[in-house]
mmCIF file of C-alpha atoms and ligand atoms in Angstrom:
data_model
loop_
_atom_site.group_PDB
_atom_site.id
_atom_site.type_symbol
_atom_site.label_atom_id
_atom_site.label_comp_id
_atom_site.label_asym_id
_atom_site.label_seq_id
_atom_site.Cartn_x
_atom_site.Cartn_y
_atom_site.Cartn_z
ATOM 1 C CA UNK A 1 -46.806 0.609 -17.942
ATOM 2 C CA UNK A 2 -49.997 1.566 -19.863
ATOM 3 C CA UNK A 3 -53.543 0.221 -19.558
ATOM 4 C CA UNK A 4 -56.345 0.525 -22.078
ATOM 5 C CA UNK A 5 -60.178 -0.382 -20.975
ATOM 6 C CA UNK A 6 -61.592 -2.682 -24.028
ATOM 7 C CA UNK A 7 -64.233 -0.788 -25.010
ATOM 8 C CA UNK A 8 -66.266 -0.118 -28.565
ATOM 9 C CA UNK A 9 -64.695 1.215 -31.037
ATOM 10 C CA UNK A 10 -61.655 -0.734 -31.454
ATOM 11 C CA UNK A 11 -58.829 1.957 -31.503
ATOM 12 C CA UNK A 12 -57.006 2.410 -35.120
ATOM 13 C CA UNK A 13 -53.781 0.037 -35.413
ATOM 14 C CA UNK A 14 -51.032 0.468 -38.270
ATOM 15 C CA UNK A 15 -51.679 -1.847 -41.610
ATOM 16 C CA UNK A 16 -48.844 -4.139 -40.528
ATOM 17 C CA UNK A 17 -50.594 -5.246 -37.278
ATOM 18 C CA UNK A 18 -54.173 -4.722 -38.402
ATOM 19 C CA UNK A 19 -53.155 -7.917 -41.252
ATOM 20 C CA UNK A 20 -51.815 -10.613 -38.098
ATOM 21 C CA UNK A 21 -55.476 -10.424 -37.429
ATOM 22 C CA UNK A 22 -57.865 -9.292 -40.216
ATOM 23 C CA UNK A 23 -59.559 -12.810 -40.165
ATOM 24 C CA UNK A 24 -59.944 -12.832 -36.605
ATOM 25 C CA UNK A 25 -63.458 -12.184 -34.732
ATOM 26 C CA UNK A 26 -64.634 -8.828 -33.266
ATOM 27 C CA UNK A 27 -63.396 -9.345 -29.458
ATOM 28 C CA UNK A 28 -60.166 -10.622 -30.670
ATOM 29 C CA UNK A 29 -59.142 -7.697 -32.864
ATOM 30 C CA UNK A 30 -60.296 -5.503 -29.919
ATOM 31 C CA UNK A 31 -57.937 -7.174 -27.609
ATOM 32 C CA UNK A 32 -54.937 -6.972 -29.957
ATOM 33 C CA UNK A 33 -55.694 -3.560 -30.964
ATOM 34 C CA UNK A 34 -56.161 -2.192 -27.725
ATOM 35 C CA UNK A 35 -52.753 -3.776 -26.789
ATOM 36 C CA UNK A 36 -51.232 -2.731 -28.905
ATOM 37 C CA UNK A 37 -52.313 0.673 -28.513
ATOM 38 C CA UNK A 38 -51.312 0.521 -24.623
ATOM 39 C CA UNK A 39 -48.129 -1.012 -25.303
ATOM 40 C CA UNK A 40 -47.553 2.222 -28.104
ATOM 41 C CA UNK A 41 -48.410 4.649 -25.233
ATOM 42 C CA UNK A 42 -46.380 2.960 -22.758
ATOM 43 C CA UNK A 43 -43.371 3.225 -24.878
ATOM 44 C CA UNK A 44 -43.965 6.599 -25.414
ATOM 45 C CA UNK A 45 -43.937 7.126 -21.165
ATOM 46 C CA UNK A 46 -39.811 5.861 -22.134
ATOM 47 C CA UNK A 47 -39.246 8.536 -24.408
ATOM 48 C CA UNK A 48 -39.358 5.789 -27.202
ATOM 49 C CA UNK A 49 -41.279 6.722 -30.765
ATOM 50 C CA UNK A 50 -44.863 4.919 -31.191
ATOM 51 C CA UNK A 51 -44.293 2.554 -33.493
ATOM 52 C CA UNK A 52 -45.840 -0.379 -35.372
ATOM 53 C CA UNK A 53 -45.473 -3.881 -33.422
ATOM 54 C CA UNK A 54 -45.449 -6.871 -35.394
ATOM 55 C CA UNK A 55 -46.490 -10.086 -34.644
ATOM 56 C CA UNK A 56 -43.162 -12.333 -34.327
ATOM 57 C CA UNK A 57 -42.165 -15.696 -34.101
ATOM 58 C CA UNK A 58 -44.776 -18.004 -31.601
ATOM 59 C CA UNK A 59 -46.858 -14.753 -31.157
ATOM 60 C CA UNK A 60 -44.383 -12.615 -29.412
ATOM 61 C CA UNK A 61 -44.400 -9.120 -30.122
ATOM 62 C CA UNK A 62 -41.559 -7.755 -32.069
ATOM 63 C CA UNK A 63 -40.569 -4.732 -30.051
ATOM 64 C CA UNK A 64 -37.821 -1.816 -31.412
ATOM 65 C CA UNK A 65 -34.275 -2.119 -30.779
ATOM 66 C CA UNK A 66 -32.917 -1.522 -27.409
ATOM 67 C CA UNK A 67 -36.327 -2.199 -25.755
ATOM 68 C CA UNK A 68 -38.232 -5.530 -24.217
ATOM 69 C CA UNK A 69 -41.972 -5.686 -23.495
ATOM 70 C CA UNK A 70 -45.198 -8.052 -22.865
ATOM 71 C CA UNK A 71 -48.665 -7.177 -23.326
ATOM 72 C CA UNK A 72 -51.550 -9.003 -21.849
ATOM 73 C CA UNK A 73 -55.312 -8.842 -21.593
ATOM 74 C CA UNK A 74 -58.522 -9.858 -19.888
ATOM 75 C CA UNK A 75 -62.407 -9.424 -21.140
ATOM 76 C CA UNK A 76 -62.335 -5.492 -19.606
ATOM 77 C CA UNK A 77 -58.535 -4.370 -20.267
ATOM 78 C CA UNK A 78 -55.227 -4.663 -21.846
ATOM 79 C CA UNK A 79 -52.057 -4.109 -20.146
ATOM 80 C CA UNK A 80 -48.475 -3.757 -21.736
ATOM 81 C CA UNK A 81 -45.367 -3.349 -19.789
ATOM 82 C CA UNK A 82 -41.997 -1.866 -21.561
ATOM 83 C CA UNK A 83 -38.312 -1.108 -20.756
ATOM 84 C CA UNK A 84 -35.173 -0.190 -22.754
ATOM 85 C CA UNK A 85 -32.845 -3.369 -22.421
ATOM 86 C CA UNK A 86 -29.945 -0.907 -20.922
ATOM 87 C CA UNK A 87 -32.021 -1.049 -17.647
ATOM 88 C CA UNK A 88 -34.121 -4.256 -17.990
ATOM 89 C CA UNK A 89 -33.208 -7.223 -19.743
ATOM 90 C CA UNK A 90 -36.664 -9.254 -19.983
ATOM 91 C CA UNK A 91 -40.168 -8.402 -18.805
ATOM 92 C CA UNK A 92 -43.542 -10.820 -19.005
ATOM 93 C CA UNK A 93 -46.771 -9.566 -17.597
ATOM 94 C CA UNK A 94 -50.342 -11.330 -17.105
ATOM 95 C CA UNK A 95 -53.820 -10.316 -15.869
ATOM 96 C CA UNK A 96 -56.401 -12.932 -15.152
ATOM 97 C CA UNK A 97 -60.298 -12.942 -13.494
ATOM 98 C CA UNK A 98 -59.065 -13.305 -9.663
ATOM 99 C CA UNK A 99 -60.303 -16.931 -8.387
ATOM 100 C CA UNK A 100 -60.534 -18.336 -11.853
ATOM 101 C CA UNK A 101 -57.943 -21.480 -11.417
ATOM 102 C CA UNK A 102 -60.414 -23.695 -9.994
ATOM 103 C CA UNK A 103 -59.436 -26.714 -7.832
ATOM 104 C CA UNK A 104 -60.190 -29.511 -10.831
ATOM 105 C CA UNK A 105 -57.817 -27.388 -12.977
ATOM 106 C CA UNK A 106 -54.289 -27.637 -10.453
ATOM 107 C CA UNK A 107 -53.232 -30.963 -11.851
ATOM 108 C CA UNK A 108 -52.661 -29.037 -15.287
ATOM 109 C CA UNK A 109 -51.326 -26.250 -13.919
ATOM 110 C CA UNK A 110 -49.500 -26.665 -10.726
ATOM 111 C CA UNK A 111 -46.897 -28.759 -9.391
ATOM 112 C CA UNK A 112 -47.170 -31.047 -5.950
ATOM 113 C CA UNK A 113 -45.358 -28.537 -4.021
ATOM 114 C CA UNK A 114 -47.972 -25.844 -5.147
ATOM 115 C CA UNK A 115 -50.420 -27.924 -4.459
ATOM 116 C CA UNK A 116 -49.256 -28.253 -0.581
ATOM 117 C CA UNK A 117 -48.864 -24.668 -0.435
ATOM 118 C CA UNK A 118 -52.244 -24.501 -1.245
ATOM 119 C CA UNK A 119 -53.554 -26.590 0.979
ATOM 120 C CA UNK A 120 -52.569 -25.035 3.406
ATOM 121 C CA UNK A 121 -54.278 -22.030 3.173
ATOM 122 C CA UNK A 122 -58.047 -21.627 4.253
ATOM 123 C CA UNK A 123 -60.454 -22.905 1.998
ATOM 124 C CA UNK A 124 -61.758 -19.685 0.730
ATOM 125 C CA UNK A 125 -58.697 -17.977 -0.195
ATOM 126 C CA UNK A 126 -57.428 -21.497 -2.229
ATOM 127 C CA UNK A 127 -58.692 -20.314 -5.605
ATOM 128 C CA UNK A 128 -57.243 -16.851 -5.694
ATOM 129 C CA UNK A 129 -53.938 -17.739 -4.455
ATOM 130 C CA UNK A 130 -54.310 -20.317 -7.362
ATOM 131 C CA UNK A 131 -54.839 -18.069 -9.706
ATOM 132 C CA UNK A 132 -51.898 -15.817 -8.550
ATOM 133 C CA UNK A 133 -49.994 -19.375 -9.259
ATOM 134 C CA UNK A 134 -51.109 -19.528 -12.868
ATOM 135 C CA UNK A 135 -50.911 -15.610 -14.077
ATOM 136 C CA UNK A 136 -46.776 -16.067 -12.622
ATOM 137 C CA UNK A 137 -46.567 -18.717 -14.741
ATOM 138 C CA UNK A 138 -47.902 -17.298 -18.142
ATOM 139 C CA UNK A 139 -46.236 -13.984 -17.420
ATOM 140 C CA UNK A 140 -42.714 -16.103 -16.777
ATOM 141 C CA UNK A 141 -43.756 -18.024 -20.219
ATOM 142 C CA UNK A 142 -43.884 -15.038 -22.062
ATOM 143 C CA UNK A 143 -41.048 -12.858 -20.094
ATOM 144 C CA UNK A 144 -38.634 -16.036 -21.554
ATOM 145 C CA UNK A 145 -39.923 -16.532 -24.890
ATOM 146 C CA UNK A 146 -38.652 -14.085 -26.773
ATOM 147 C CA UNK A 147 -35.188 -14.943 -25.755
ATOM 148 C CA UNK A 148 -35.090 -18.635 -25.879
ATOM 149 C CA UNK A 149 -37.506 -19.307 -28.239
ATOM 150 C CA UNK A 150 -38.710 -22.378 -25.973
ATOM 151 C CA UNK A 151 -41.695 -23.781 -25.088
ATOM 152 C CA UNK A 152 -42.575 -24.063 -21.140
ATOM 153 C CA UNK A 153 -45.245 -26.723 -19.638
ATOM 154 C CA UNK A 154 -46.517 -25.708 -16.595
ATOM 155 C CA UNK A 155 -45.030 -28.515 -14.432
ATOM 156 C CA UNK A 156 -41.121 -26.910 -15.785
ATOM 157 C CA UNK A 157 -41.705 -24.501 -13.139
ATOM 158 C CA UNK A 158 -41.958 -24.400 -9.503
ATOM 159 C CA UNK A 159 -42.924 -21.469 -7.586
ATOM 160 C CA UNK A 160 -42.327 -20.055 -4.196
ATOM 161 C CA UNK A 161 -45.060 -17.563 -3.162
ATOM 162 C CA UNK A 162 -44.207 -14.440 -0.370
ATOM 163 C CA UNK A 163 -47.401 -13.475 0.406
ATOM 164 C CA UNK A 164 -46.658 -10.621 2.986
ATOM 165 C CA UNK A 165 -44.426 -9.328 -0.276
ATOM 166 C CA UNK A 166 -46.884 -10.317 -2.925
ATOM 167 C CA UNK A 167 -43.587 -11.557 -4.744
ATOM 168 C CA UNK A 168 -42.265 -15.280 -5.675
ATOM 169 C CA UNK A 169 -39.387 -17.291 -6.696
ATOM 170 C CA UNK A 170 -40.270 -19.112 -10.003
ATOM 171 C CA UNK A 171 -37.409 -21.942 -10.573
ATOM 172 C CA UNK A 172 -36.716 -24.056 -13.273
ATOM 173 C CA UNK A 173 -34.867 -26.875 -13.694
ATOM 174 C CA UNK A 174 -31.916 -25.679 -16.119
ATOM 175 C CA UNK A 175 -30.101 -22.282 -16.986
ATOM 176 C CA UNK A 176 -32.110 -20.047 -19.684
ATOM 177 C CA UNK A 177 -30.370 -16.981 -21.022
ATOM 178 C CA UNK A 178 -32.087 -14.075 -20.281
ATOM 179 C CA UNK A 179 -30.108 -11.322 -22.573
ATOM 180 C CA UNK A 180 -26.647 -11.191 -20.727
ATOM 181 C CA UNK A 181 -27.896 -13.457 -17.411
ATOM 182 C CA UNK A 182 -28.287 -17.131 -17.698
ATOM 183 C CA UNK A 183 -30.203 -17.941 -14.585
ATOM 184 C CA UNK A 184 -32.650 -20.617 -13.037
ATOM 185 C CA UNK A 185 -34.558 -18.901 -10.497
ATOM 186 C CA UNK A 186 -36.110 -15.302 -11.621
ATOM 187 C CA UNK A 187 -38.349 -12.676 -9.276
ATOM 188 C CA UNK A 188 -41.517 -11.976 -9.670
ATOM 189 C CA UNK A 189 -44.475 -9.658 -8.230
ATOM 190 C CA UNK A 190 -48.010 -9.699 -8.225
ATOM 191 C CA UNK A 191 -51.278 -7.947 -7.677
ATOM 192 C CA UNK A 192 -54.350 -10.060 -6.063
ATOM 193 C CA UNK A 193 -57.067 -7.939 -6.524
ATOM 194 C CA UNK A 194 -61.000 -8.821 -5.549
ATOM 195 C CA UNK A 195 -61.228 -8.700 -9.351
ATOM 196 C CA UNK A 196 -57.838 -8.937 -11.366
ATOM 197 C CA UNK A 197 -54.650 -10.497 -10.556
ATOM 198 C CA UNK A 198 -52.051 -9.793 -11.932
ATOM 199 C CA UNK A 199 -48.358 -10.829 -12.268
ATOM 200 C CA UNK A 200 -44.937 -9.698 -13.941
ATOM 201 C CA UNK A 201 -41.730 -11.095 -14.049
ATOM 202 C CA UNK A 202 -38.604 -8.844 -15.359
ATOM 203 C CA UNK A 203 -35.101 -8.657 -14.666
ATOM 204 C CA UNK A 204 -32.790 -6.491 -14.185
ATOM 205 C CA UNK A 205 -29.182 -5.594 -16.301
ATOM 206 C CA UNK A 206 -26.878 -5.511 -13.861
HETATM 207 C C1 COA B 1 -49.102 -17.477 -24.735
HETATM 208 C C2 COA B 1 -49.955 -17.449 -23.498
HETATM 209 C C3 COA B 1 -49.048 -17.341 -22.277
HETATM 210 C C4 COA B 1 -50.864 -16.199 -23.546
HETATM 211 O O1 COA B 1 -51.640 -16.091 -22.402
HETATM 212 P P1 COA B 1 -53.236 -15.833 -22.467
HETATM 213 O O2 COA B 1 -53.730 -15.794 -21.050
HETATM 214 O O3 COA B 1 -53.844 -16.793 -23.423
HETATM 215 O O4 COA B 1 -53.422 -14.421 -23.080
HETATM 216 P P2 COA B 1 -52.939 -13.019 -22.504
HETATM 217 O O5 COA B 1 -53.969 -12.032 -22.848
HETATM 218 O O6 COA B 1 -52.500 -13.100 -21.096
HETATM 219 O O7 COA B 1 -51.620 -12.744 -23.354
HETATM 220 C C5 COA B 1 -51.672 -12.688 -24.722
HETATM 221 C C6 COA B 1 -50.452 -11.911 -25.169
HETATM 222 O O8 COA B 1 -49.283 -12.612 -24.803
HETATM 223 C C7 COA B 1 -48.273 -12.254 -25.722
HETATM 224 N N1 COA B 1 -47.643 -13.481 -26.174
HETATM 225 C C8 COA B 1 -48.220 -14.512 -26.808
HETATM 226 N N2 COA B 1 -47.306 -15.452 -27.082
HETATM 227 C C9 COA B 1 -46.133 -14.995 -26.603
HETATM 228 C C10 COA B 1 -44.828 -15.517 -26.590
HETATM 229 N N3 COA B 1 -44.531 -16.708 -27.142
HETATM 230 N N4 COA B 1 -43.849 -14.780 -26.015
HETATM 231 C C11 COA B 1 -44.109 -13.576 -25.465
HETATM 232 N N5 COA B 1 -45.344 -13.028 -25.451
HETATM 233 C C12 COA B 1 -46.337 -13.738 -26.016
HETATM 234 C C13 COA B 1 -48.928 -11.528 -26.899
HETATM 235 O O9 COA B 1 -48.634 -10.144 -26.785
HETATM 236 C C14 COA B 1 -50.393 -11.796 -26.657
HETATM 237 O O10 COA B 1 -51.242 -10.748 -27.031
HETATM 238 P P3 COA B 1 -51.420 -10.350 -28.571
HETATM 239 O O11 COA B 1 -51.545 -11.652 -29.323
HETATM 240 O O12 COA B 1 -52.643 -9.515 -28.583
HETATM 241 O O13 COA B 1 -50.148 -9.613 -28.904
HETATM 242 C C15 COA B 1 -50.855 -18.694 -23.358
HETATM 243 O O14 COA B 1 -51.826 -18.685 -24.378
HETATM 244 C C16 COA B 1 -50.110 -19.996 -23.487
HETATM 245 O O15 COA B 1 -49.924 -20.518 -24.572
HETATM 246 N N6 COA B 1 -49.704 -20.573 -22.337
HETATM 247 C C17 COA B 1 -49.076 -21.879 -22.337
HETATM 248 C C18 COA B 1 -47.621 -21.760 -22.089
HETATM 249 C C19 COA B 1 -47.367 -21.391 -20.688
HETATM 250 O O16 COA B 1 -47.871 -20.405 -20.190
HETATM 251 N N7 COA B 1 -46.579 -22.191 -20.011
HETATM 252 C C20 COA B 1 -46.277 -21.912 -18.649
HETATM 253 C C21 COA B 1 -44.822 -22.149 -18.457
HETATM 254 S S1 COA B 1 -44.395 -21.993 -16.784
#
């Protein structure tokens, strides 16, 4: 795991990413670089040589041989989260402003049983558990991606929170292939912070 604070100057990037976004505005090509640059540095903390990251297929980065990996940022910082496939066969990660999934935006995001869940809790902690809702979801969007090349709505997947464990169950209605696992349920964690949440989904070769 490596982090990278988006600040001024945008770090240097190799001419094969800097092109995916040379017609992109300022904040974005800080963002991208400064992913990238974490993700490079994080792969280095696996013994694994810094190299360029292309831009693949529906925006997924194209990471080496023998290793999986998911970047994601927020307006202060840029996350990216890496493992060689021998020990890990799929990995999503996502950071969002805690509190930000505000009630009028559940019906695009959540599903009724969410919703209940929700309920449930004290008025003041809704929004933040929300949010928790929808960074599991885009990390479990991109953590499945790059192996089935599909497309997720929100409503495909249904989540079980643990609160005392900060972890869930994210299910889905039919088997994806996850490397050597087809599976419909998958594990997750996550963070709530006053600030950040932030959630990752991986799974383990076993
Ligand atoms: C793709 C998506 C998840 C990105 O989330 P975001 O909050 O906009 O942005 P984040 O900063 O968290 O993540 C962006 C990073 O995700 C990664 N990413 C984007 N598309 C991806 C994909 N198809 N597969 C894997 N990773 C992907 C990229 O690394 C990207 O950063 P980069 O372009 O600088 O490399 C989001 O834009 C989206 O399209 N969501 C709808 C699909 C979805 O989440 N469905 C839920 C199913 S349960």
């Amino acid at each position: 795991v490596a982090c990278r604070a988006l600040t001024q100057p945008a770090p240097a990037i190799p001419d094969v990413e800097a092109a995916a976004i040379r017609e992109a505005v300022a904040t974005r090509k800080l963002e991208f670089a400064a992913g990238r640059t974490a993700a490079r540095e994080a792969l280095g903390l696996i013994g694994v040589a810094p190299v360029p990251i292309p831009v693949g297929a529906g925006r997924a980065p194209q990471w080496p041989s023998g290793v999986v990996g998911s970047i994601a940022h927020q307006k202060d910082l840029a996350v990216a989260v890496v493992a060689r496939t021998e020990h890990i066969l799929g990995l999503g990660v996502d950071i969002e402003a805690s509190g930000a999934l505000t009630e009028e935006l559940w019906p695009q995001i959540l599903v009724p049983p969410e919703v209940k869940f929700l309920q449930s809790l004290a008025t003041e902690k809704r929004s933040s558990c929300a949010t928790v809702f929808f960074a599991l979801k885009e990390a479990f969007y991109k953590f499945q991606f790059p192996h089935t090349k599909q497309w997720l709505d929100f409503g495909d997947v249904e989540i079980d929170l643990d609160p005392a464990q900060e972890s869930a169950t994210l299910r889905i209605s039919r088997f994806l292939t996850i490397g050597t696992l087809a599976q419909n349920a998958f594990a997750a964690r996550y963070r709530m912070g006053d600030e950040l949440t932030l959630a990752a989904v991986s799974l383990a070769a076993s």
